[in-house]
Coordinates of C-alpha atoms and ligand atoms in Angstrom, one line a residue:
Chain D
M1 CA 78.4 133.9 99.0
N2 CA 77.0 132.7 95.7
F3 CA 74.3 130.2 95.3
F4 CA 76.6 127.3 94.4
T5 CA 78.8 127.8 97.5
R6 CA 75.7 127.8 99.7
M7 CA 74.4 124.6 98.1
V8 CA 77.7 122.9 98.7
L9 CA 77.9 124.0 102.3
A10 CA 74.3 123.0 103.0
Q11 CA 74.9 119.5 101.5
M12 CA 78.2 119.2 103.3
M13 CA 76.4 119.9 106.6
L14 CA 73.8 117.2 105.8
G15 CA 76.6 115.0 104.7
L16 CA 78.4 115.6 108.0
N17 CA 75.3 114.6 109.8
N18 CA 75.2 111.3 108.0
G19 CA 78.9 111.0 108.4
A20 CA 78.5 111.3 112.2
F21 CA 76.2 108.2 112.1
Y22 CA 78.7 106.4 109.9
A23 CA 81.5 107.4 112.4
I24 CA 79.7 106.2 115.5
L25 CA 78.6 102.9 113.9
S26 CA 82.0 102.1 112.3
L27 CA 83.7 103.1 115.5
G28 CA 81.6 100.4 117.3
L29 CA 82.5 97.9 114.7
A30 CA 86.2 98.7 115.1
V31 CA 86.0 98.4 118.9
I32 CA 84.3 95.1 118.7
F33 CA 86.6 93.8 116.0
G34 CA 89.6 94.8 118.1
Q35 CA 88.6 92.5 121.0
L36 CA 86.4 89.8 119.5
N37 CA 88.1 89.6 116.1
I38 CA 84.7 89.3 114.4
I39 CA 82.9 91.6 112.1
N40 CA 79.6 92.2 113.8
F41 CA 77.0 91.8 111.1
A42 CA 74.3 92.4 113.7
H43 CA 75.4 96.0 114.2
G44 CA 72.6 97.4 112.0
A45 CA 70.0 95.4 113.9
F46 CA 71.2 96.8 117.2
Y47 CA 71.1 100.3 115.7
M48 CA 67.5 99.6 114.7
L49 CA 66.7 98.2 118.1
G50 CA 68.0 101.4 119.8
A51 CA 65.6 103.4 117.7
F52 CA 62.8 101.0 118.6
V53 CA 63.5 101.1 122.3
A54 CA 63.1 104.9 122.1
L55 CA 60.0 104.7 120.0
L56 CA 58.2 102.0 122.0
G57 CA 59.4 103.5 125.3
Y58 CA 57.6 106.7 124.2
T59 CA 54.5 105.2 122.7
S60 CA 53.8 101.8 124.2
L61 CA 55.2 101.4 127.7
S62 CA 52.2 103.0 129.2
V63 CA 50.1 99.9 128.4
L64 CA 52.1 97.9 130.9
P65 CA 50.6 97.5 134.4
G66 CA 52.2 100.0 136.8
L67 CA 53.5 102.2 134.0
A68 CA 50.2 103.8 133.0
G69 CA 50.8 107.2 131.6
F70 CA 54.6 106.7 131.3
H71 CA 56.3 108.0 128.3
M72 CA 60.0 107.6 128.1
N73 CA 61.3 111.0 126.9
Y74 CA 64.1 111.5 124.4
W75 CA 66.8 112.2 127.1
E76 CA 65.8 109.1 129.0
A77 CA 65.9 107.1 125.7
L78 CA 69.5 108.3 125.0
L79 CA 70.6 106.6 128.2
I80 CA 68.2 103.6 128.5
A81 CA 68.3 102.3 124.9
P82 CA 72.1 101.8 124.8
L83 CA 71.9 100.2 128.2
V84 CA 69.1 97.8 127.3
V85 CA 70.6 96.9 123.9
G86 CA 74.1 96.7 125.4
L87 CA 72.8 94.2 128.0
L88 CA 71.1 92.2 125.3
G89 CA 74.4 92.3 123.3
M90 CA 76.3 90.9 126.3
L91 CA 73.8 88.2 126.7
I92 CA 74.2 87.2 123.1
E93 CA 78.0 87.3 123.4
R94 CA 78.0 85.1 126.5
T95 CA 75.5 82.5 125.2
M96 CA 76.4 82.4 121.5
I97 CA 79.3 84.3 120.0
R98 CA 81.7 83.2 122.8
H99 CA 81.6 79.6 121.6
L100 CA 83.0 80.5 118.2
Y101 CA 86.2 82.4 119.0
K102 CA 88.3 79.3 118.5
L103 CA 86.8 78.6 115.1
G104 CA 88.0 81.6 113.2
N105 CA 86.2 84.8 112.4
L106 CA 84.1 83.6 109.5
Y107 CA 81.9 81.8 111.9
G108 CA 81.3 84.9 114.1
L109 CA 80.4 86.8 111.0
L110 CA 77.9 84.2 109.9
L111 CA 76.4 83.9 113.4
T112 CA 76.0 87.7 113.8
F113 CA 74.5 87.8 110.3
G114 CA 71.9 85.2 111.4
I115 CA 71.2 87.2 114.6
A116 CA 70.6 90.3 112.5
L117 CA 68.2 88.4 110.2
I118 CA 66.3 87.1 113.2
I119 CA 65.9 90.4 114.9
Q120 CA 65.0 92.2 111.7
G121 CA 62.6 89.5 110.7
L122 CA 60.8 89.7 114.1
F123 CA 60.4 93.4 113.8
T124 CA 59.3 93.3 110.2
N125 CA 56.6 91.0 111.3
Y126 CA 55.2 93.4 113.8
F127 CA 56.0 96.9 112.5
N128 CA 55.5 98.8 109.4
V129 CA 58.5 98.6 107.1
S130 CA 57.8 102.0 105.7
G131 CA 58.5 103.5 109.1
T132 CA 56.9 105.1 112.1
S133 CA 57.8 108.7 113.0
Y134 CA 59.3 109.3 116.5
N135 CA 57.6 112.3 117.9
A136 CA 59.4 112.7 121.2
M137 CA 61.9 115.3 120.0
P138 CA 62.4 117.8 122.9
D139 CA 61.2 121.3 122.2
I140 CA 64.5 122.8 122.8
L141 CA 65.9 120.9 119.8
R142 CA 63.1 121.9 117.4
G143 CA 63.4 124.7 114.9
T144 CA 66.5 125.9 113.1
V145 CA 69.7 127.8 113.9
N146 CA 71.4 130.3 111.8
L147 CA 74.9 129.1 110.8
G148 CA 75.7 132.3 108.9
F149 CA 75.6 130.6 105.5
M150 CA 72.3 128.8 106.0
R151 CA 69.6 128.0 108.5
F152 CA 70.2 124.5 109.7
P153 CA 67.8 122.3 111.7
T154 CA 68.7 122.5 115.4
Y155 CA 68.2 118.8 115.9
R156 CA 70.6 117.9 113.1
L157 CA 73.2 120.2 114.6
W158 CA 72.7 118.6 117.9
S159 CA 72.9 115.1 116.5
I160 CA 76.3 116.0 114.8
I161 CA 77.6 117.4 118.1
I162 CA 76.5 114.6 120.4
S163 CA 77.7 111.9 118.0
L164 CA 81.1 113.5 117.6
G165 CA 81.2 113.9 121.4
V166 CA 80.5 110.3 121.9
C167 CA 83.1 109.3 119.2
L168 CA 85.7 111.5 120.8
G169 CA 84.9 110.2 124.3
T170 CA 85.3 106.7 123.1
W171 CA 88.6 107.5 121.5
L172 CA 89.8 109.1 124.7
I173 CA 88.8 106.1 126.8
V174 CA 90.6 103.7 124.5
E175 CA 93.8 105.7 123.9
R176 CA 94.2 107.6 127.1
T177 CA 93.0 105.5 130.1
K178 CA 94.1 102.5 132.0
L179 CA 91.0 100.6 130.9
G180 CA 91.9 101.6 127.3
S181 CA 95.4 100.2 127.8
Y182 CA 93.8 96.8 128.6
L183 CA 91.7 97.1 125.4
R184 CA 94.7 98.0 123.2
A185 CA 96.8 95.3 124.8
G186 CA 94.0 92.8 124.3
T187 CA 93.8 93.6 120.7
E188 CA 97.4 92.6 120.3
N189 CA 97.7 89.6 122.6
A190 CA 94.6 88.7 124.6
D191 CA 96.2 85.6 126.1
L192 CA 99.0 87.5 127.6
V193 CA 96.7 90.1 129.1
Q194 CA 94.7 87.3 130.7
A195 CA 97.9 85.7 131.9
F196 CA 98.6 88.9 133.8
G197 CA 95.4 88.4 135.7
V198 CA 92.9 90.5 133.7
N199 CA 89.5 88.9 133.3
V200 CA 89.6 89.0 129.5
P201 CA 86.3 87.0 128.9
L202 CA 84.5 89.7 130.9
M203 CA 86.3 92.5 129.1
I204 CA 85.2 90.9 125.8
S205 CA 81.6 90.8 126.9
L206 CA 81.7 94.4 128.1
T207 CA 83.3 95.5 124.8
Y208 CA 80.6 93.8 122.8
G209 CA 77.9 95.4 125.0
F210 CA 79.6 98.8 124.7
G211 CA 79.9 98.5 120.9
V212 CA 76.3 97.5 120.3
G213 CA 75.3 100.1 122.9
L214 CA 77.0 102.7 120.7
A215 CA 74.9 101.4 117.8
A216 CA 71.7 101.7 119.8
F217 CA 72.7 105.3 120.8
A218 CA 73.1 106.2 117.2
G219 CA 69.7 104.6 116.6
V220 CA 68.1 106.9 119.2
V221 CA 69.8 110.0 117.8
A222 CA 68.7 109.0 114.3
A223 CA 65.1 108.3 115.3
P224 CA 63.8 111.9 115.1
I225 CA 65.5 112.4 111.7
Y226 CA 64.7 109.2 109.8
S227 CA 61.5 107.3 110.5
V228 CA 61.9 104.3 112.7
S229 CA 61.6 101.1 110.7
P230 CA 62.7 97.5 110.9
I231 CA 64.9 97.9 107.9
M232 CA 66.6 101.2 108.9
G233 CA 69.6 99.2 110.2
E234 CA 70.0 97.2 107.1
E235 CA 70.0 100.3 104.9
M236 CA 72.5 102.1 107.1
I237 CA 74.8 99.2 107.7
I238 CA 75.6 98.4 104.1
T239 CA 77.1 101.9 103.8
V240 CA 78.8 101.6 107.1
F241 CA 80.5 98.3 106.0
A242 CA 81.8 100.2 103.0
V243 CA 83.1 102.9 105.3
V244 CA 84.8 100.3 107.4
V245 CA 86.4 98.7 104.3
I246 CA 87.7 102.1 103.2
G247 CA 89.0 103.1 106.6
G248 CA 90.4 99.8 107.5
M249 CA 89.5 97.7 110.6
G250 CA 91.2 98.3 113.8
S251 CA 91.9 102.0 114.0
I252 CA 89.4 104.0 116.1
M253 CA 90.4 107.4 114.9
G254 CA 90.5 106.0 111.4
A255 CA 86.8 104.9 111.7
I256 CA 85.8 108.3 113.0
I257 CA 87.6 110.3 110.3
T258 CA 86.6 108.0 107.5
G259 CA 83.0 108.1 108.5
L260 CA 82.9 111.9 108.6
C261 CA 84.8 112.4 105.4
L262 CA 82.7 109.9 103.5
G263 CA 79.5 111.5 104.7
M264 CA 80.7 114.8 103.4
L265 CA 81.8 113.3 100.2
E266 CA 78.3 112.0 99.7
G267 CA 76.9 115.4 100.4
L268 CA 79.3 117.0 97.9
T269 CA 78.4 114.5 95.3
K270 CA 74.7 115.4 95.7
V271 CA 75.6 118.9 94.5
I272 CA 78.1 118.0 91.8
Y273 CA 76.5 114.9 90.3
P274 CA 73.3 113.8 92.2
P275 CA 72.8 110.5 90.5
A276 CA 76.1 109.2 91.9
A277 CA 75.4 110.3 95.5
N278 CA 74.3 106.9 96.6
T279 CA 77.1 105.0 95.0
V280 CA 80.1 107.3 95.5
I281 CA 81.1 105.5 98.7
F282 CA 81.0 102.1 97.0
F283 CA 83.1 103.5 94.2
M284 CA 85.6 104.8 96.8
M285 CA 85.6 101.3 98.3
I286 CA 86.6 99.7 95.1
V287 CA 89.4 102.2 94.5
V288 CA 90.7 101.7 98.0
L289 CA 90.5 98.0 97.8
L290 CA 92.6 98.1 94.6
V291 CA 95.2 100.5 95.9
K292 CA 95.4 99.7 99.6
P293 CA 93.5 96.5 100.5
T294 CA 94.0 97.0 104.2
G295 CA 92.1 100.3 104.1
L296 CA 93.3 103.8 104.6
F297 CA 94.0 103.4 108.3
G298 CA 94.3 99.6 108.4
K299 CA 97.4 97.9 109.6
D300 CA 98.7 94.8 107.9
Q301 CA 98.3 92.7 111.0
Y302 CA 94.5 93.0 110.7
G303 CA 94.5 91.8 107.1
E304 CA 93.9 88.2 106.5
Chain L
M1 CA 94.3 64.5 148.9
A2 CA 97.2 65.3 151.2
D3 CA 98.0 68.8 152.2
P4 CA 100.7 70.5 150.2
Q5 CA 104.0 70.3 151.8
D6 CA 105.1 73.4 153.5
G7 CA 107.0 75.6 151.2
E8 CA 105.8 74.0 148.0
M9 CA 105.1 76.6 145.4
V10 CA 104.3 74.5 142.3
K11 CA 103.4 70.9 141.9
A12 CA 102.4 69.5 138.6
A13 CA 101.4 65.9 138.3
D14 CA 100.7 63.9 135.1
L15 CA 100.2 67.1 133.2
H16 CA 99.0 66.7 129.6
A17 CA 98.6 69.6 127.2
H18 CA 97.0 69.8 123.8
Y19 CA 97.0 72.5 121.1
G20 CA 93.9 71.6 119.0
E21 CA 94.5 68.1 117.8
S22 CA 98.2 67.9 118.7
H23 CA 99.1 66.3 122.0
I24 CA 102.2 68.2 123.2
L25 CA 102.8 67.3 126.8
H26 CA 102.6 63.7 127.9
G27 CA 102.3 63.5 131.6
V28 CA 104.8 66.1 133.0
S29 CA 105.4 66.0 136.7
L30 CA 107.5 68.5 138.5
S31 CA 107.6 70.4 141.8
V32 CA 109.3 73.6 142.9
S33 CA 109.7 74.8 146.4
R34 CA 109.3 78.3 147.6
G35 CA 112.5 80.3 146.8
E36 CA 113.9 77.7 144.5
L37 CA 115.2 78.4 141.0
I38 CA 114.8 75.6 138.5
T39 CA 115.4 75.4 134.8
L40 CA 113.7 73.5 132.0
I41 CA 116.4 72.5 129.5
G42 CA 115.9 70.7 126.3
R43 CA 116.0 70.9 122.6
N44 CA 114.0 73.4 120.5
G45 CA 110.5 72.0 120.3
S46 CA 110.9 69.7 123.3
G47 CA 108.0 71.4 125.0
R48 CA 109.6 73.8 127.5
T49 CA 107.5 76.8 126.5
T50 CA 104.4 74.6 126.5
I51 CA 105.1 73.6 130.1
L52 CA 105.2 77.2 131.2
R53 CA 102.1 78.0 129.2
S54 CA 100.2 75.0 130.7
L55 CA 101.1 76.0 134.2
L56 CA 99.2 79.2 133.4
G57 CA 96.4 77.4 131.6
L58 CA 97.4 79.1 128.3
V59 CA 97.1 76.0 126.2
G60 CA 94.1 74.7 124.3
R61 CA 93.4 72.0 126.8
R62 CA 95.2 70.5 129.8
T63 CA 94.6 67.6 132.1
G64 CA 96.3 66.3 135.2
S65 CA 97.0 68.4 138.2
V66 CA 98.7 71.7 138.7
R67 CA 98.8 73.0 142.3
I68 CA 100.1 76.5 142.9
R69 CA 100.5 77.4 146.6
G70 CA 98.5 74.3 147.3
V71 CA 95.5 75.4 145.2
E72 CA 94.4 73.1 142.4
T73 CA 94.3 75.2 139.2
I74 CA 93.6 72.7 136.5
D75 CA 90.1 74.0 136.0
L76 CA 90.8 77.7 136.7
P77 CA 91.0 80.2 133.9
P78 CA 94.4 81.9 133.3
H79 CA 93.4 85.2 135.0
R80 CA 92.5 83.4 138.2
I81 CA 95.8 81.4 138.1
A82 CA 97.8 84.7 137.7
R83 CA 96.0 86.0 140.7
L84 CA 97.6 83.3 142.8
G85 CA 100.8 85.3 142.4
V86 CA 102.3 84.1 139.1
G87 CA 104.3 86.4 136.8
Y88 CA 104.9 85.4 133.2
C89 CA 107.6 86.6 130.9
P90 CA 106.9 85.1 127.5
E91 CA 109.5 83.9 125.0
E92 CA 108.5 86.6 122.4
R93 CA 108.6 89.1 125.3
G94 CA 105.1 90.3 124.7
I95 CA 105.7 94.1 124.7
F96 CA 102.6 95.8 123.4
S97 CA 103.3 98.1 120.5
R98 CA 100.2 100.2 121.0
L99 CA 101.2 100.9 124.6
S100 CA 103.9 103.3 125.8
V101 CA 106.7 101.9 127.9
E102 CA 105.0 103.2 131.0
E103 CA 101.7 101.8 130.0
N104 CA 103.4 98.4 129.4
L105 CA 104.9 98.6 132.8
M106 CA 101.7 99.5 134.5
L107 CA 99.5 97.0 132.6
P108 CA 99.6 93.9 134.7
P109 CA 97.3 94.3 137.7
V110 CA 98.8 93.9 141.1
V111 CA 98.1 90.4 142.2
R112 CA 99.6 90.4 145.7
E113 CA 101.1 92.9 148.1
G114 CA 104.8 93.4 148.2
G115 CA 105.5 94.1 144.6
M116 CA 108.3 96.6 143.7
S117 CA 107.3 100.2 143.4
V118 CA 107.5 102.0 140.1
E119 CA 110.2 104.3 141.5
R120 CA 112.3 101.3 142.6
L121 CA 111.9 99.7 139.1
Y122 CA 112.9 102.9 137.4
E123 CA 116.0 102.9 139.6
I124 CA 116.8 99.3 138.7
F125 CA 116.1 100.0 135.0
P126 CA 117.0 103.6 134.3
N127 CA 116.6 103.0 130.5
L128 CA 112.9 102.4 131.0
F129 CA 112.6 105.7 132.9
E130 CA 114.4 107.5 130.1
H131 CA 112.1 106.1 127.4
R132 CA 108.9 105.8 129.4
K133 CA 106.9 107.9 127.0
A134 CA 108.1 106.0 123.9
M135 CA 106.0 103.2 122.4
G136 CA 106.9 99.8 123.9
T137 CA 108.3 98.2 120.8
R138 CA 110.6 101.3 120.1
L139 CA 112.9 99.9 122.8
S140 CA 115.9 97.8 121.9
G141 CA 115.6 94.0 122.3
G142 CA 117.5 94.2 125.6
E143 CA 115.3 97.0 126.9
Q144 CA 112.2 95.2 125.9
Q145 CA 113.4 92.2 127.9
M146 CA 114.0 94.5 130.9
L147 CA 110.5 95.9 130.5
A148 CA 109.0 92.4 130.3
M149 CA 110.8 91.6 133.6
A150 CA 110.0 94.9 135.3
R151 CA 106.3 94.7 134.7
I152 CA 105.9 91.4 136.5
L153 CA 108.0 92.6 139.4
R154 CA 105.5 95.3 140.0
T155 CA 102.7 93.0 140.5
G156 CA 103.8 91.2 143.7
A157 CA 104.0 87.9 141.9
Q158 CA 106.2 85.5 143.8
L159 CA 106.4 82.8 141.2
L160 CA 108.1 83.9 138.0
L161 CA 107.9 81.9 134.8
L162 CA 110.7 83.2 132.5
D163 CA 111.0 82.0 129.0
E164 CA 114.3 82.4 127.1
L165 CA 115.4 85.6 128.7
T166 CA 118.7 85.8 127.0
E167 CA 117.8 84.9 123.5
G168 CA 119.4 87.2 121.0
L169 CA 120.8 89.6 123.5
A170 CA 124.2 91.1 123.8
P171 CA 126.6 89.7 126.4
V172 CA 126.5 92.8 128.6
I173 CA 122.7 92.5 128.8
V174 CA 123.0 88.8 129.5
Q175 CA 125.3 89.7 132.4
A176 CA 122.8 92.3 133.7
L177 CA 120.0 89.8 133.5
K178 CA 122.1 87.3 135.4
R179 CA 122.7 89.8 138.2
L180 CA 119.0 90.6 138.3
I181 CA 118.0 87.0 138.5
R182 CA 120.5 86.4 141.3
Q183 CA 119.1 89.3 143.2
L184 CA 115.5 88.1 142.7
K185 CA 116.6 84.7 144.1
Q186 CA 118.0 86.4 147.2
L187 CA 114.8 88.3 147.6
G188 CA 113.0 84.9 147.8
F189 CA 111.3 84.7 144.4
T190 CA 110.5 81.3 143.1
V191 CA 111.7 81.0 139.5
I192 CA 111.1 78.6 136.6
L193 CA 113.5 79.4 133.9
V194 CA 113.6 78.2 130.4
E195 CA 117.0 78.8 129.0
Q196 CA 119.0 78.0 125.9
N197 CA 122.2 79.5 127.3
F198 CA 123.3 76.6 129.5
H199 CA 126.1 78.5 131.2
F200 CA 123.5 81.1 132.2
A201 CA 121.2 78.4 133.6
A202 CA 124.0 76.4 135.3
E203 CA 125.2 79.3 137.3
L204 CA 121.8 80.2 138.7
A205 CA 119.8 77.1 139.1
D206 CA 119.2 74.8 142.1
R207 CA 117.9 72.0 139.9
H208 CA 117.4 71.2 136.2
Y209 CA 114.6 69.4 134.6
V210 CA 115.5 68.0 131.2
V211 CA 112.5 68.1 128.9
D212 CA 112.4 65.7 126.0
R213 CA 109.5 65.2 123.5
G214 CA 106.9 66.5 125.9
R215 CA 108.1 64.6 129.0
I216 CA 110.5 65.2 131.8
A217 CA 113.4 62.9 131.0
E218 CA 115.6 63.7 134.0
M219 CA 115.9 65.8 137.1
I220 CA 119.4 66.9 137.8
P221 CA 120.4 68.8 141.0
K222 CA 123.2 71.3 140.6
E223 CA 125.6 69.1 142.6
A224 CA 125.2 66.4 139.9
L225 CA 125.6 68.7 137.0
A226 CA 129.3 68.0 136.3
E227 CA 128.9 64.2 136.2
S228 CA 125.7 64.5 134.1
K229 CA 127.4 66.7 131.4
D230 CA 127.5 64.0 128.8
K231 CA 123.9 62.9 129.4
I232 CA 122.7 66.5 129.1
D233 CA 124.7 67.1 125.9
A234 CA 123.0 64.0 124.5
Y235 CA 119.5 65.4 125.3
L236 CA 120.4 68.8 124.0
G237 CA 121.8 67.3 120.9
V238 CA 125.1 69.1 121.1
Ligands
ADP1 N1 100.3 77.0 119.4 C1 100.7 75.8 119.0 N2 100.0 75.0 118.2 C2 100.4 73.7 117.9 N3 101.5 73.2 118.2 C3 102.4 74.0 119.0 C4 102.0 75.3 119.4 N4 103.0 75.8 120.1 C5 104.0 74.8 120.2 N5 103.6 73.7 119.4 C6 104.4 72.5 119.3 O1 104.6 72.0 120.5 C7 106.0 71.5 120.6 C8 106.7 72.1 121.7 O2 106.9 73.4 121.5 P1 107.5 74.4 122.6 O3 106.9 74.2 123.9 O4 107.4 75.8 122.0 O5 109.0 73.9 122.6 P2 110.3 74.7 123.2 O6 109.9 75.8 124.0 O7 110.9 73.6 124.1 O8 111.2 75.0 122.1 C9 106.6 71.7 119.3 O9 106.5 70.6 118.5 C10 105.7 72.8 118.6 O10 105.7 72.6 117.2
MG2 MG1 110.3 77.8 123.7

């Protein structure tokens, strides 16, 4: 294998890693959009919160009375952060977002944007914007593995696998289970689903909690790779929104595939023409908007 | 408030319904006994669909009183009303395109005991069995209507709200639907039927409510149907 091929493969693997984060975040946005009909601008903030729950659970919980010496480890954080953030999401849905459904989706977008600014502003006030490293990576995930064509960090490989696993699991739940049939039906005609006796308001709360829980999960997985900072969500979510525009809202598999492909496209661009690596996704976005405004996997019914 | 009369399934009194700023129903009152089949007839836009939707709480806002099995539902959310044993077959049929035929059939939760089994429903509607793996909206219009009926018969609902069953369907299918409704009536279901096809309605119903501009204009028992023909024609604008 020549040097160039190795370079390409290495960058593609790193791209796949980023793509897995794009996938899990845009998937959450798609699930939320399907039920709430709003674009959740607070998604990046919940991603950041997930990382902070992991970080603070590890470093700072031990100051609390009764928890002296407690350090939430990585595995615990993978479970607890999505739960905590998901519950917070449900609370926000019940107390705020819920009141806007009748007003059209622009209002939901503005509200969640405001929530994102508040959460991010609070954290910027108390934490270093340049980031704090998360040191609770388990030993088993340290080091590198030999992929044949390169040595790849074990943790990054793990983060690709676990993110794809979660994406696939979500897809299976939505497309293949009874609960998923309520969700799919709710996307099409929530009133009718409720008229059949399904507690749709509760289903919507749970969906929002689940969607932002996914973002928090991604935040925990990202914490050992990127440093944990109040603006990590903002940086990530701008790209993720471009991914969503390219993929089109509403299709779960579309969100996953688009996320992964665009991550790899970014990686590839780093080898071929590095200066464009940060903009290639936005370039794609413009092309897709011109050619197919509803996105690659979007259906017309979701277009405005 | 007095106890509900024995055998009373639905009693709406002074029901007003609004969609946003538009006031659509202006004080509708009607009552339906257990096992009775009544129709709502009227011109397009007179408010028949809105009456069905307001019985279920599916309008923007409603005031007045709607008692179902004696339970006041005016402040209940639609899913709680459905759980009192109400099955709804909407005008646009409401078959979900992202669900298979079988998923569509299984979607509505069972609200009461005594619903029909899936096997029984597949016996009654062999076409649904044949296409059970297909996506819901791949079915023909008639089959979609059968599916919309079948899925509420599974739930054990005893009060059926059926909106424009025969709209746009071939005569053979209309005949099949008529047989089905007649059977359901024999089985003791209570039915509120909105129907354009007056012959269809006339053969099945015990009583007719004439709806006009968001109000009940007349109640006509089937015995008085013949003598009221002219009056009805005037309301329907034919
Ligand atoms: N979702 C809605 N928003 C506003 N107005 C509506 C809505 N649905 C129906 N209407 C109005 O309510 C009136 C009654 O409609 P509808 O109940 O559908 O009549 P019908 O079923 O008898 O044809 C009509 O004037 C219609 O324009
Ligand atoms: Mg109608």
